[in-house]
Amino acid sequence: MSFLNDVRNLTREQKLVFVALFYGLFCVVAPSSLITPFFPAESEKHGVGNILRGIMFSVQQAVSVIFGPFIGMAIVAFGPKTCFITGISMNSIFIIFLGLLEMAPSYNWFIAGSFTCLSMAS
């Protein structure tokens, strides 16, 4: 019940900030979840196997775990607003690049681009 009491004690401004952060993160994650179902078919066209595709998505999560503490230090150094805007911008740019990988000229470009985009978007 302590959590509910804490939520009830938040000011109107704090609740609006929470809603804005939720909406912002939802808008950042939605494009990624829209592209992900089409990624296996596109990678099959470029000759990428299931194992390598699994490694690509595993590396994305590993990058998040490894660089999480560094991002925490950056939030303290640069401020939460700057880090939030920078993170949303980077995520958006690299998700767009991930969608453009269908035009990759070769297998190697597709693999390198996929690892880069998925790692930077995390």
Short mmCIF file of N, CA, C and O in Angstrom, two decimals:
data_model
loop_
_atom_site.label_atom_id
_atom_site.label_comp_id
_atom_site.label_asym_id
_atom_site.label_seq_id
_atom_site.Cartn_x
_atom_site.Cartn_y
_atom_site.Cartn_z
N MET A 1 0.81 -1.20 0.00
CA MET A 1 0.00 0.00 0.00
C MET A 1 0.85 1.26 0.00
O MET A 1 0.37 2.33 -0.28
N SER A 2 2.12 1.14 0.34
CA SER A 2 3.00 2.29 0.39
C SER A 2 3.16 2.93 -0.98
O SER A 2 3.21 4.14 -1.11
N PHE A 3 3.23 2.09 -2.02
CA PHE A 3 3.38 2.61 -3.37
C PHE A 3 2.17 3.46 -3.76
O PHE A 3 2.32 4.54 -4.32
N LEU A 4 0.97 2.99 -3.45
CA LEU A 4 -0.22 3.76 -3.77
C LEU A 4 -0.26 5.08 -3.02
O LEU A 4 -0.68 6.11 -3.56
N ASN A 5 0.18 5.07 -1.77
CA ASN A 5 0.24 6.32 -1.01
C ASN A 5 1.25 7.29 -1.61
O ASN A 5 1.00 8.49 -1.66
N ASP A 6 2.39 6.74 -2.09
CA ASP A 6 3.39 7.60 -2.73
C ASP A 6 2.83 8.23 -4.00
O ASP A 6 3.08 9.40 -4.28
N VAL A 7 2.08 7.45 -4.78
CA VAL A 7 1.49 7.97 -6.01
C VAL A 7 0.45 9.04 -5.69
O VAL A 7 0.37 10.07 -6.36
N ARG A 8 -0.33 8.82 -4.68
CA ARG A 8 -1.35 9.80 -4.30
C ARG A 8 -0.73 11.10 -3.79
O ARG A 8 -1.33 12.17 -3.92
N ASN A 9 0.46 11.02 -3.23
CA ASN A 9 1.12 12.20 -2.68
C ASN A 9 1.87 13.02 -3.72
O ASN A 9 2.40 14.08 -3.41
N LEU A 10 1.94 12.54 -4.96
CA LEU A 10 2.63 13.29 -6.01
C LEU A 10 1.84 14.53 -6.36
O LEU A 10 0.60 14.52 -6.37
N THR A 11 2.56 15.58 -6.71
CA THR A 11 1.88 16.80 -7.14
C THR A 11 1.37 16.62 -8.56
O THR A 11 1.74 15.68 -9.26
N ARG A 12 0.54 17.53 -8.99
CA ARG A 12 -0.01 17.47 -10.35
C ARG A 12 1.11 17.55 -11.38
O ARG A 12 1.10 16.84 -12.38
N GLU A 13 2.08 18.42 -11.12
CA GLU A 13 3.20 18.57 -12.05
C GLU A 13 4.02 17.29 -12.14
O GLU A 13 4.43 16.88 -13.23
N GLN A 14 4.26 16.62 -11.03
CA GLN A 14 5.01 15.36 -11.04
C GLN A 14 4.24 14.28 -11.81
O GLN A 14 4.85 13.49 -12.53
N LYS A 15 2.94 14.25 -11.66
CA LYS A 15 2.13 13.28 -12.41
C LYS A 15 2.19 13.56 -13.90
O LYS A 15 2.28 12.63 -14.71
N LEU A 16 2.15 14.84 -14.29
CA LEU A 16 2.24 15.19 -15.71
C LEU A 16 3.61 14.84 -16.28
O LEU A 16 3.71 14.38 -17.43
N VAL A 17 4.66 15.02 -15.50
CA VAL A 17 6.00 14.64 -15.95
C VAL A 17 6.06 13.13 -16.16
O VAL A 17 6.61 12.64 -17.15
N PHE A 18 5.48 12.37 -15.25
CA PHE A 18 5.46 10.91 -15.38
C PHE A 18 4.71 10.50 -16.64
O PHE A 18 5.17 9.64 -17.40
N VAL A 19 3.57 11.11 -16.90
CA VAL A 19 2.79 10.79 -18.10
C VAL A 19 3.56 11.17 -19.36
O VAL A 19 3.58 10.41 -20.34
N ALA A 20 4.24 12.32 -19.35
CA ALA A 20 5.03 12.73 -20.50
C ALA A 20 6.19 11.78 -20.76
O ALA A 20 6.47 11.43 -21.92
N LEU A 21 6.87 11.33 -19.71
CA LEU A 21 7.95 10.36 -19.88
C LEU A 21 7.43 9.04 -20.41
O LEU A 21 8.04 8.43 -21.29
N PHE A 22 6.30 8.60 -19.89
CA PHE A 22 5.71 7.35 -20.37
C PHE A 22 5.36 7.46 -21.85
O PHE A 22 5.67 6.57 -22.64
N TYR A 23 4.73 8.57 -22.23
CA TYR A 23 4.34 8.77 -23.62
C TYR A 23 5.58 8.84 -24.52
O TYR A 23 5.60 8.26 -25.60
N GLY A 24 6.61 9.56 -24.07
CA GLY A 24 7.83 9.66 -24.86
C GLY A 24 8.50 8.32 -25.07
O GLY A 24 8.91 7.98 -26.18
N LEU A 25 8.61 7.54 -24.02
CA LEU A 25 9.23 6.22 -24.15
C LEU A 25 8.37 5.29 -25.00
O LEU A 25 8.90 4.49 -25.78
N PHE A 26 7.06 5.40 -24.89
CA PHE A 26 6.18 4.59 -25.73
C PHE A 26 6.39 4.93 -27.20
O PHE A 26 6.47 4.04 -28.05
N CYS A 27 6.51 6.22 -27.51
CA CYS A 27 6.72 6.64 -28.89
C CYS A 27 8.08 6.22 -29.42
O CYS A 27 8.25 6.02 -30.62
N VAL A 28 9.05 6.06 -28.55
CA VAL A 28 10.38 5.61 -28.97
C VAL A 28 10.38 4.11 -29.23
O VAL A 28 10.98 3.63 -30.19
N VAL A 29 9.69 3.35 -28.41
CA VAL A 29 9.71 1.89 -28.52
C VAL A 29 8.75 1.38 -29.60
O VAL A 29 8.99 0.34 -30.21
N ALA A 30 7.69 2.10 -29.88
CA ALA A 30 6.70 1.65 -30.86
C ALA A 30 7.30 1.41 -32.25
O ALA A 30 7.04 0.36 -32.84
N PRO A 31 8.10 2.33 -32.80
CA PRO A 31 8.68 2.04 -34.12
C PRO A 31 9.57 0.80 -34.13
O PRO A 31 9.59 0.06 -35.11
N SER A 32 10.30 0.60 -33.06
CA SER A 32 11.15 -0.58 -32.98
C SER A 32 10.32 -1.86 -33.00
O SER A 32 10.66 -2.82 -33.67
N SER A 33 9.22 -1.85 -32.28
CA SER A 33 8.38 -3.04 -32.25
C SER A 33 7.61 -3.22 -33.55
O SER A 33 7.18 -4.33 -33.86
N LEU A 34 7.44 -2.18 -34.33
CA LEU A 34 6.80 -2.31 -35.63
C LEU A 34 7.74 -2.88 -36.68
O LEU A 34 7.32 -3.60 -37.58
N ILE A 35 9.03 -2.56 -36.58
CA ILE A 35 10.01 -3.05 -37.55
C ILE A 35 10.43 -4.49 -37.25
O ILE A 35 10.66 -5.28 -38.16
N THR A 36 10.49 -4.86 -36.00
CA THR A 36 11.02 -6.16 -35.58
C THR A 36 10.34 -7.36 -36.24
O THR A 36 11.04 -8.29 -36.64
N PRO A 37 9.02 -7.40 -36.40
CA PRO A 37 8.43 -8.58 -37.05
C PRO A 37 8.85 -8.77 -38.51
O PRO A 37 8.84 -9.89 -39.02
N PHE A 38 9.23 -7.68 -39.18
CA PHE A 38 9.62 -7.78 -40.58
C PHE A 38 11.11 -8.05 -40.76
O PHE A 38 11.56 -8.35 -41.86
N PHE A 39 11.88 -7.93 -39.68
CA PHE A 39 13.33 -8.10 -39.77
C PHE A 39 13.74 -9.51 -40.19
O PHE A 39 14.63 -9.66 -41.02
N PRO A 40 13.11 -10.58 -39.66
CA PRO A 40 13.53 -11.93 -40.10
C PRO A 40 13.36 -12.15 -41.59
O PRO A 40 14.25 -12.71 -42.24
N ALA A 41 12.26 -11.71 -42.17
CA ALA A 41 12.06 -11.90 -43.62
C ALA A 41 13.08 -11.10 -44.42
O ALA A 41 13.62 -11.60 -45.43
N GLU A 42 13.36 -9.90 -43.98
CA GLU A 42 14.34 -9.07 -44.69
C GLU A 42 15.74 -9.65 -44.56
O GLU A 42 16.51 -9.63 -45.52
N SER A 43 16.08 -10.18 -43.39
CA SER A 43 17.40 -10.77 -43.23
C SER A 43 17.53 -12.07 -44.03
O SER A 43 18.62 -12.39 -44.50
N GLU A 44 16.43 -12.79 -44.18
CA GLU A 44 16.47 -13.99 -45.03
C GLU A 44 16.79 -13.63 -46.48
O GLU A 44 17.50 -14.34 -47.17
N LYS A 45 16.25 -12.49 -46.96
CA LYS A 45 16.55 -12.04 -48.32
C LYS A 45 18.03 -11.76 -48.51
O LYS A 45 18.56 -11.90 -49.60
N HIS A 46 18.70 -11.33 -47.44
CA HIS A 46 20.13 -11.04 -47.51
C HIS A 46 21.00 -12.24 -47.13
O HIS A 46 22.21 -12.12 -47.04
N GLY A 47 20.37 -13.37 -46.85
CA GLY A 47 21.12 -14.59 -46.57
C GLY A 47 21.56 -14.76 -45.12
O GLY A 47 22.47 -15.54 -44.84
N VAL A 48 20.95 -14.06 -44.20
CA VAL A 48 21.32 -14.16 -42.79
C VAL A 48 20.55 -15.31 -42.17
O VAL A 48 19.34 -15.42 -42.32
N GLY A 49 21.25 -16.19 -41.45
CA GLY A 49 20.62 -17.34 -40.81
C GLY A 49 19.98 -16.99 -39.47
O GLY A 49 20.15 -15.88 -38.93
N ASN A 50 19.27 -17.96 -38.93
CA ASN A 50 18.57 -17.75 -37.66
C ASN A 50 19.52 -17.50 -36.50
O ASN A 50 19.24 -16.69 -35.62
N ILE A 51 20.64 -18.21 -36.47
CA ILE A 51 21.58 -18.06 -35.36
C ILE A 51 22.17 -16.66 -35.34
O ILE A 51 22.21 -16.00 -34.30
N LEU A 52 22.60 -16.17 -36.50
CA LEU A 52 23.18 -14.83 -36.56
C LEU A 52 22.13 -13.77 -36.23
O LEU A 52 22.44 -12.77 -35.56
N ARG A 53 20.91 -13.99 -36.65
CA ARG A 53 19.84 -13.05 -36.32
C ARG A 53 19.61 -13.02 -34.81
O ARG A 53 19.41 -11.96 -34.21
N GLY A 54 19.65 -14.18 -34.17
CA GLY A 54 19.51 -14.24 -32.72
C GLY A 54 20.66 -13.54 -32.01
O GLY A 54 20.46 -12.87 -31.00
N ILE A 55 21.87 -13.70 -32.55
CA ILE A 55 23.02 -13.02 -31.97
C ILE A 55 22.87 -11.51 -32.09
O ILE A 55 23.21 -10.76 -31.17
N MET A 56 22.30 -11.04 -33.21
CA MET A 56 22.10 -9.60 -33.38
C MET A 56 21.20 -9.03 -32.28
O MET A 56 21.51 -8.00 -31.69
N PHE A 57 20.10 -9.70 -32.00
CA PHE A 57 19.19 -9.21 -30.98
C PHE A 57 19.76 -9.41 -29.57
O PHE A 57 19.46 -8.63 -28.67
N SER A 58 20.59 -10.43 -29.40
CA SER A 58 21.24 -10.63 -28.10
C SER A 58 22.27 -9.54 -27.83
O SER A 58 22.40 -9.06 -26.70
N VAL A 59 22.99 -9.15 -28.86
CA VAL A 59 23.98 -8.08 -28.71
C VAL A 59 23.28 -6.77 -28.34
O VAL A 59 23.79 -5.99 -27.54
N GLN A 60 22.10 -6.55 -28.89
CA GLN A 60 21.34 -5.34 -28.56
C GLN A 60 21.08 -5.27 -27.06
O GLN A 60 21.30 -4.24 -26.43
N GLN A 61 20.67 -6.36 -26.47
CA GLN A 61 20.40 -6.37 -25.03
C GLN A 61 21.68 -6.33 -24.21
O GLN A 61 21.73 -5.72 -23.15
N ALA A 62 22.73 -6.98 -24.70
CA ALA A 62 24.01 -6.96 -24.00
C ALA A 62 24.57 -5.54 -23.94
O ALA A 62 25.12 -5.12 -22.93
N VAL A 63 24.43 -4.80 -25.03
CA VAL A 63 24.89 -3.40 -25.05
C VAL A 63 24.12 -2.59 -24.02
O VAL A 63 24.70 -1.75 -23.31
N SER A 64 22.83 -2.84 -23.89
CA SER A 64 22.03 -2.12 -22.89
C SER A 64 22.53 -2.40 -21.48
O SER A 64 22.64 -1.49 -20.65
N VAL A 65 22.85 -3.65 -21.20
CA VAL A 65 23.31 -4.02 -19.86
C VAL A 65 24.71 -3.46 -19.59
O VAL A 65 24.97 -2.93 -18.50
N ILE A 66 25.58 -3.52 -20.57
CA ILE A 66 26.96 -3.07 -20.37
C ILE A 66 27.04 -1.55 -20.22
O ILE A 66 27.74 -1.03 -19.35
N PHE A 67 26.31 -0.82 -21.06
CA PHE A 67 26.43 0.63 -21.05
C PHE A 67 25.44 1.31 -20.12
O PHE A 67 25.48 2.54 -19.97
N GLY A 68 24.55 0.57 -19.48
CA GLY A 68 23.59 1.15 -18.54
C GLY A 68 24.24 1.96 -17.43
O GLY A 68 23.83 3.10 -17.16
N PRO A 69 25.27 1.44 -16.76
CA PRO A 69 25.92 2.23 -15.71
C PRO A 69 26.58 3.51 -16.24
O PRO A 69 26.57 4.55 -15.58
N PHE A 70 27.12 3.46 -17.46
CA PHE A 70 27.73 4.65 -18.04
C PHE A 70 26.68 5.71 -18.36
O PHE A 70 26.92 6.91 -18.20
N ILE A 71 25.52 5.25 -18.80
CA ILE A 71 24.42 6.18 -19.06
C ILE A 71 23.97 6.82 -17.74
O ILE A 71 23.65 8.01 -17.70
N GLY A 72 23.97 6.04 -16.67
CA GLY A 72 23.63 6.58 -15.36
C GLY A 72 24.59 7.69 -14.94
O GLY A 72 24.18 8.71 -14.40
N MET A 73 25.88 7.50 -15.22
CA MET A 73 26.87 8.54 -14.91
C MET A 73 26.67 9.76 -15.80
O MET A 73 26.86 10.89 -15.37
N ALA A 74 26.28 9.52 -17.05
CA ALA A 74 26.04 10.64 -17.97
C ALA A 74 24.84 11.46 -17.53
O ALA A 74 24.84 12.69 -17.68
N ILE A 75 23.83 10.80 -16.98
CA ILE A 75 22.65 11.53 -16.49
C ILE A 75 23.04 12.47 -15.37
O ILE A 75 22.59 13.61 -15.32
N VAL A 76 23.92 12.01 -14.49
CA VAL A 76 24.39 12.87 -13.40
C VAL A 76 25.22 14.03 -13.95
O VAL A 76 25.10 15.16 -13.50
N ALA A 77 26.06 13.74 -14.94
CA ALA A 77 26.96 14.77 -15.47
C ALA A 77 26.25 15.80 -16.35
O ALA A 77 26.53 17.00 -16.24
N PHE A 78 25.35 15.34 -17.22
CA PHE A 78 24.75 16.24 -18.21
C PHE A 78 23.31 16.64 -17.89
O PHE A 78 22.78 17.54 -18.52
N GLY A 79 22.69 15.93 -16.99
CA GLY A 79 21.31 16.24 -16.64
C GLY A 79 20.33 15.30 -17.34
O GLY A 79 20.59 14.83 -18.45
N PRO A 80 19.20 15.02 -16.70
CA PRO A 80 18.26 14.07 -17.26
C PRO A 80 17.61 14.53 -18.56
O PRO A 80 17.40 13.73 -19.46
N LYS A 81 17.30 15.81 -18.67
CA LYS A 81 16.62 16.29 -19.87
C LYS A 81 17.50 16.12 -21.10
O LYS A 81 17.06 15.62 -22.14
N THR A 82 18.77 16.51 -20.99
CA THR A 82 19.70 16.38 -22.11
C THR A 82 19.89 14.93 -22.51
O THR A 82 19.86 14.60 -23.70
N CYS A 83 20.05 14.06 -21.52
CA CYS A 83 20.25 12.63 -21.82
C CYS A 83 18.99 12.02 -22.42
O CYS A 83 19.07 11.19 -23.33
N PHE A 84 17.83 12.43 -21.94
CA PHE A 84 16.57 11.88 -22.46
C PHE A 84 16.38 12.28 -23.92
O PHE A 84 16.07 11.44 -24.77
N ILE A 85 16.58 13.56 -24.22
CA ILE A 85 16.42 14.04 -25.60
C ILE A 85 17.46 13.41 -26.52
O ILE A 85 17.15 12.99 -27.64
N THR A 86 18.70 13.30 -26.05
CA THR A 86 19.75 12.67 -26.84
C THR A 86 19.43 11.20 -27.10
O THR A 86 19.59 10.71 -28.22
N GLY A 87 18.96 10.50 -26.08
CA GLY A 87 18.62 9.09 -26.24
C GLY A 87 17.47 8.87 -27.20
O GLY A 87 17.51 7.98 -28.05
N ILE A 88 16.43 9.69 -27.09
CA ILE A 88 15.30 9.56 -28.01
C ILE A 88 15.75 9.84 -29.45
O ILE A 88 15.36 9.14 -30.38
N SER A 89 16.57 10.87 -29.61
CA SER A 89 17.05 11.23 -30.95
C SER A 89 17.90 10.12 -31.56
O SER A 89 17.70 9.74 -32.73
N MET A 90 18.84 9.60 -30.78
CA MET A 90 19.69 8.51 -31.30
C MET A 90 18.88 7.28 -31.63
O MET A 90 19.09 6.65 -32.67
N ASN A 91 17.95 6.92 -30.75
CA ASN A 91 17.11 5.76 -30.99
C ASN A 91 16.32 5.94 -32.28
O ASN A 91 16.26 5.04 -33.11
N SER A 92 15.73 7.09 -32.47
CA SER A 92 14.92 7.35 -33.66
C SER A 92 15.76 7.28 -34.94
O SER A 92 15.35 6.67 -35.93
N ILE A 93 16.93 7.88 -34.90
CA ILE A 93 17.79 7.88 -36.08
C ILE A 93 18.20 6.46 -36.46
O ILE A 93 18.13 6.07 -37.63
N PHE A 94 18.60 5.67 -35.48
CA PHE A 94 19.08 4.33 -35.80
C PHE A 94 17.95 3.36 -36.14
O PHE A 94 18.16 2.41 -36.90
N ILE A 95 16.75 3.60 -35.64
CA ILE A 95 15.61 2.78 -36.06
C ILE A 95 15.26 3.10 -37.51
O ILE A 95 14.91 2.21 -38.29
N ILE A 96 15.37 4.36 -37.90
CA ILE A 96 15.16 4.72 -39.32
C ILE A 96 16.21 4.05 -40.18
O ILE A 96 15.89 3.47 -41.23
N PHE A 97 17.47 4.08 -39.74
CA PHE A 97 18.53 3.40 -40.49
C PHE A 97 18.28 1.89 -40.57
O PHE A 97 18.56 1.26 -41.59
N LEU A 98 17.75 1.31 -39.51
CA LEU A 98 17.43 -0.12 -39.52
C LEU A 98 16.38 -0.42 -40.58
O LEU A 98 16.45 -1.43 -41.28
N GLY A 99 15.40 0.47 -40.70
CA GLY A 99 14.38 0.29 -41.74
C GLY A 99 14.94 0.44 -43.14
O GLY A 99 14.43 -0.15 -44.09
N LEU A 100 16.00 1.23 -43.29
CA LEU A 100 16.60 1.44 -44.61
C LEU A 100 17.59 0.35 -44.99
O LEU A 100 18.12 0.37 -46.10
N LEU A 101 17.84 -0.60 -44.10
CA LEU A 101 18.81 -1.66 -44.40
C LEU A 101 18.35 -2.58 -45.51
O LEU A 101 19.15 -3.34 -46.04
N GLU A 102 17.08 -2.52 -45.88
CA GLU A 102 16.62 -3.35 -46.98
C GLU A 102 17.33 -2.98 -48.28
O GLU A 102 17.40 -3.78 -49.20
N MET A 103 17.89 -1.77 -48.32
CA MET A 103 18.61 -1.33 -49.51
C MET A 103 20.11 -1.60 -49.42
O MET A 103 20.88 -1.09 -50.24
N ALA A 104 20.53 -2.37 -48.43
CA ALA A 104 21.96 -2.69 -48.27
C ALA A 104 22.44 -3.46 -49.49
O ALA A 104 21.78 -4.40 -49.95
N PRO A 105 23.60 -3.08 -50.04
CA PRO A 105 24.06 -3.69 -51.29
C PRO A 105 24.56 -5.13 -51.16
O PRO A 105 24.56 -5.86 -52.14
N SER A 106 24.99 -5.54 -49.97
CA SER A 106 25.55 -6.89 -49.85
C SER A 106 25.28 -7.45 -48.45
O SER A 106 24.80 -6.76 -47.56
N TYR A 107 25.62 -8.71 -48.31
CA TYR A 107 25.48 -9.43 -47.05
C TYR A 107 26.27 -8.74 -45.94
O TYR A 107 25.76 -8.52 -44.85
N ASN A 108 27.52 -8.40 -46.23
CA ASN A 108 28.39 -7.80 -45.22
C ASN A 108 27.87 -6.44 -44.76
O ASN A 108 27.93 -6.12 -43.57
N TRP A 109 27.39 -5.62 -45.69
CA TRP A 109 26.83 -4.33 -45.32
C TRP A 109 25.58 -4.51 -44.46
O TRP A 109 25.35 -3.75 -43.52
N PHE A 110 24.77 -5.50 -44.79
CA PHE A 110 23.55 -5.75 -44.01
C PHE A 110 23.90 -6.17 -42.58
O PHE A 110 23.31 -5.68 -41.62
N ILE A 111 24.87 -7.08 -42.45
CA ILE A 111 25.28 -7.55 -41.12
C ILE A 111 25.86 -6.40 -40.30
O ILE A 111 25.48 -6.18 -39.14
N ALA A 112 26.80 -5.66 -40.87
CA ALA A 112 27.42 -4.55 -40.15
C ALA A 112 26.39 -3.49 -39.78
O ALA A 112 26.36 -2.97 -38.65
N GLY A 113 25.50 -3.17 -40.71
CA GLY A 113 24.47 -2.18 -40.44
C GLY A 113 23.49 -2.65 -39.39
O GLY A 113 23.06 -1.87 -38.54
N SER A 114 23.13 -3.93 -39.41
CA SER A 114 22.21 -4.46 -38.42
C SER A 114 22.80 -4.40 -37.02
O SER A 114 22.14 -3.96 -36.08
N PHE A 115 24.04 -4.86 -36.88
CA PHE A 115 24.69 -4.81 -35.57
C PHE A 115 24.80 -3.37 -35.08
O PHE A 115 24.53 -3.08 -33.91
N THR A 116 25.19 -2.46 -35.96
CA THR A 116 25.35 -1.07 -35.57
C THR A 116 24.01 -0.46 -35.16
O THR A 116 23.91 0.17 -34.11
N CYS A 117 23.01 -0.63 -36.01
CA CYS A 117 21.70 -0.02 -35.72
C CYS A 117 21.07 -0.59 -34.47
O CYS A 117 20.54 0.14 -33.63
N LEU A 118 21.10 -1.91 -34.30
CA LEU A 118 20.48 -2.52 -33.14
C LEU A 118 21.24 -2.16 -31.85
O LEU A 118 20.63 -1.94 -30.80
N SER A 119 22.57 -2.09 -31.95
CA SER A 119 23.35 -1.74 -30.76
C SER A 119 23.14 -0.29 -30.37
O SER A 119 22.96 0.02 -29.19
N MET A 120 23.15 0.60 -31.34
CA MET A 120 22.99 2.03 -31.03
C MET A 120 21.57 2.38 -30.65
O MET A 120 21.35 3.33 -29.90
N ALA A 121 20.60 1.64 -31.14
CA ALA A 121 19.20 1.92 -30.81
C ALA A 121 18.86 1.46 -29.39
O ALA A 121 17.87 1.90 -28.82
N SER A 122 19.69 0.60 -28.83
CA SER A 122 19.41 0.15 -27.47
C SER A 122 19.90 1.20 -26.52
O SER A 122 19.41 1.53 -25.53
#
